[in-house]
Amino acid sequence: MSMTKPISRLDVLEAESIHIFREAAAQFRKPVLLYSIGKDSTVLLHLARKAFFPQRIPFPLLHIDTTWKFRDMIAFRDRTARDLGLDLIVHVNEAGRAQGINPIDYAPSLYTDVMKTEGLRQALDRHGFDAAFGGARRDEEASRAKERVFSFRTAEHRWDPRHQRPEMWNLLNGRLGTGESARVFPLSNWTEGDVWRYVLREKLDVVPLYLAAIRPTIERNGMLLVLDDDRMRLAEGEKIVPRRVRFRTLGCWPLTAAIESEAADLLSVVTETLAARTSERQGRLIDHDQAGAMEKKKQEGYF
Amino acid sequence: MGAVLAKDADHPATGAAAKELLCSSAEITTGDENAQAIVHVLTCGSVDDGKSTLIGRLLWDVADLPEDTRASVAETLLPDGRIDLSRLVDGLAAERAQGITIDIAWRYVDAGARRYVIIDSPGHEQYTRNMATGASHADVAIMLVDARHGVKPQTRRHAAILGLLGVRRVILAVNKMDLVGGNEARFREIEADFRSLTARFAFEEAAAIPVVATTGDNVARSSSTMTWYEGPTLIEQLNRTPPRGSVEAASFRMPVQLVVRRPPDFRGLAGTVTSGSIAVGQTVIDTTSGRRAAVRRIATMDGDLEAAHCGQAVVLQLDADLDIARGAILATPDDPAIRTKRLDARLVWMSETPFDLQRRLFLRSATDLVPVSSVRVSARLDLETLTEIEASDCVHNDVVLAAITLRRPVALDRFADHKGTGALVLVDALTGATVAGGTAVALHEAAGQEEVGFRLTTAMLAEGVCAGVEPTSAEFRRRAIALLKVLKAAGVDAALEANDEEMNGAYLQPSAHPG
C-alpha cells in the first residue's frame, strides 16, 4: 500500500495530543482537566472529547475561580459545561476570599499565589486527583521550553526542574512515586498560531473577549485594562476611556492587558495573531512582576 | 481544510478569505507534502563550536520572528559591529545564571510553511542522557564542528548515539570556515573523516556542509566566497528531510492504549497507528493471544474512516470481541509483532543510581508495562573508540547491551523493523523514575501461548465482589485488587481486563533475582 494521504501539521499535533490524553487516562488513577476557559482550554477540551469518542470524557473538569475572572468567561464556562454535559468542579480558595486577597490591593504575585496556586493545591488534594491536564505550551515562555509532557510534582505540589524524567520517543512513563502527582500537557508542542488555526478549523466557540469590541478601559503602566465591574479604584489622572480592544490571553481582569484591535471576528483575530509583532505573554502583568517569575511560580506549584 | 470551512456559512471564517488565510498559513493540502511538514532537528555540539550562533543564525535568516524580538537583538552589537545572534537562543541563559539546569529545550520555528522543532541540550552535564532523549525525537541531526579542530572524539560520541537511537539523517556543519580562510582542502579533509565515521552507522543520508554561522554563509544562502562548494545550504539540506508518516511501506502496527465503550454495545480499541495502514474489512491479529478479527469500523469524532494511516489516532471496532486490552499490538496476520519474554536491548542508562541487580524494574513498551525479572548487562559501548567492551554493570550515561527477562510475555518488534513498537524504557518500580531508555535489538519468541490464566472483567467484578459499587470508584478498584491478590497468592495467573496496568503489574510477587 502506498502513501496517499498527506497529513497536515494540525493533524499531526491533534493526533499527538490525543495520544497523550489516552496515555494519561490509562495510566493515572484519577485525572482531572484543569479548565481555565481560555482558547488553550477550549482546544484542550475539544481534543479530550476526540480522544475518547464515542465515550464521554472519563474525567471531570476543574476550574480554579479566583473571583476576578471576566463575567463573560464565567458565562462561557457554564454554557460550555451545560451544552457538552460536562462534569465541572469549580473551586474557590475560601480562606483567601475571606482574607480579602485581591489583585488590586495586593501584589500580583501574592494574589496569584493565594487565589490560584494555593486554590489549585487545595482542589487537587481535596478530590485526590493524581494527574491534572493543563493547556500549557512550550512556546509560551522560557521556563516552559524544557517542560515535559508528563511533569511530576512532589506531595507538596512542587516542581523540581533538576530531576525531571527523560521522555524518549512517545513512551510516556506515568508511574508515580510515593505522594507524587502529575501535570499533563497535551498541547506541549503547539504554538499560539496552531491553537488559533485549530480553533478556526474545528469551528470552536471562544469567549467573546478574544474579539475586538468597544470596552471601558484605563491605561496603567503602559497597559490597557478593561474594567469588568466597579471593583477597580482609579488612580489620580486615570480616566475611563472606551476603546476598541480584544485580548490575546485571558486571566483575571485587573491583571490582563488588552490590545487595541479592529479584529472583530475570528478570522481577523487569527490573521492578526499570525502577523503578530510581539510575544503573547506580554499581556500578563504577573510575568513582569519579578525576574524568573514563571520558574519560581512553577516550583511552588503554579500550573 | 479551506473547503470544510467554506461549507459552513454560519461560521465567521468563511469563503475565499478563510481559504486564502489557511492556505498561506500552511494548513491545507498543497500537493507538496513537504510543505507543511514538521521537522524535528537535533543540534549536537558545544557552545565553543558556535552552536548558539548557528541556531541564532537559522532563526534570524529563516524564521518568522516577531519584530520586537528582532529589534531587541539588534540593539546590542558585538565589538566587531555584528549582531550577537546567540542572544536569540539565550532565553535560557538567564535561568542558567540562576543555577537552574536546562537539560533539553524545545524551540518552535516557523519558516514560511515549514515548522522546525529545534531540540537542543545546552548543558554539558548528563550530556549523553540528554542527547539520547533529544535524538529519540529527531528526524534529522546537525552535528557541529569547528573547522579548525575538525572531527573530535565528541563528534564520534554524537554519531554513535544518533546511530543507536535510529536517527537516519545527519548533517555535519563545518563551522567557522572563515577562520581557515574558506579553505576547500581543509573542508574535504574533515568531510573524509566524517565519511569514515558515518560509514559505521546505518545513516540513510549524511551530508557535510561548510558554513560560517556568524555571516550566514551556506546556512540559508549560498556562500559568495566559498564558491568551490556546490552542494546544498544547511536549510536546503534540512528541507530534504521527509515528513513523518510519509513513508508507508512498513506493515501495520497499532499498540492498543485503552478500550473505549459506549452503551449499549460499542467496544472499540483506541490507539495511534505507529506503522503502515489498515482499512475497514481487513483482518488484524493480536500478537499476545494470536486471535484474529476483521476491522468493522474506524471511528473518530469527525466521522468514520475507510482507512487509518501511520500517525493517526483512531478507535478500531472489530467484528469479534477478542478481549484485547491495553498493551496489545494489532498487526496484519502476514507480519505480526513478536510475543516475547526474553530480549536483547541496547540501553542508555539514565539513572544517577548505578545499575543494580536487586532493583525492581518494569519494562515500558509502546503501551504495556511489564515486570522485569532480570537484566544482565553483557557489554558496554566505548563511545570514543566505538568498540564494545565486555561488562556486567553500568553507571549513568553508559550505553550498554543487556539481556532482559520478563515475568510475562510482551508484544514487541525489533527497533530496526519498527521504531514505534521496538523502543522501550525501564522504569523503577518503587520511585517511578525512568532509569534507562533503549531499543530492542533481538527478540526471543516465547514458546507456545502462555495466556494469562484468568482475566477478571469489569462485568464479572460488577456481578461478584463489586456488586452495587460504581465501576469507576476507588472502592471498586480496592475490591478488585484484593481479589487479584488472593488469586495470585493462590497461584492463579490472573489479570484485570480493565485498563489498569498498575493493578495488573504491581501486584506480582517479586521473586529472587537470578545471578
PDB file of C-alpha atoms in Angstrom, chain B residues 10 20 24 52 88 110 192 215 264-265 292 308 326 329 373 391 446 480:
ATOM      1  CA  ASP B  10     -22.595  30.394   9.965  1.00  0.00           C
ATOM      2  CA  GLU B  20      -6.556  32.118   1.446  1.00  0.00           C
ATOM      3  CA  SER B  24      -0.949  30.831   3.264  1.00  0.00           C
ATOM      4  CA  SER B  52      24.150  29.116  19.794  1.00  0.00           C
ATOM      5  CA  LEU B  88      18.196  34.746  20.089  1.00  0.00           C
ATOM      6  CA  ASP B 110       8.035  28.675  11.616  1.00  0.00           C
ATOM      7  CA  ALA B 192      36.569  12.467   4.659  1.00  0.00           C
ATOM      8  CA  THR B 215      27.931  35.656   8.445  1.00  0.00           C
ATOM      9  CA  PRO B 264     -25.256  -0.358  24.853  1.00  0.00           C
ATOM     10  CA  ASP B 265     -22.712  -2.298  22.872  1.00  0.00           C
ATOM     11  CA  ARG B 292      -7.852 -12.539  14.712  1.00  0.00           C
ATOM     12  CA  ALA B 308      -6.266   4.672   9.100  1.00  0.00           C
ATOM     13  CA  ARG B 326      -4.061  -2.075  26.811  1.00  0.00           C
ATOM     14  CA  ILE B 329      -0.279  -4.666  19.450  1.00  0.00           C
ATOM     15  CA  SER B 373      12.608 -10.485  36.313  1.00  0.00           C
ATOM     16  CA  ALA B 391      30.918  -5.534  31.067  1.00  0.00           C
ATOM     17  CA  ALA B 446       8.000 -17.013  23.695  1.00  0.00           C
ATOM     18  CA  ALA B 480     -10.678  -5.779  42.524  1.00  0.00           C
TER      19      ALA B 480
END
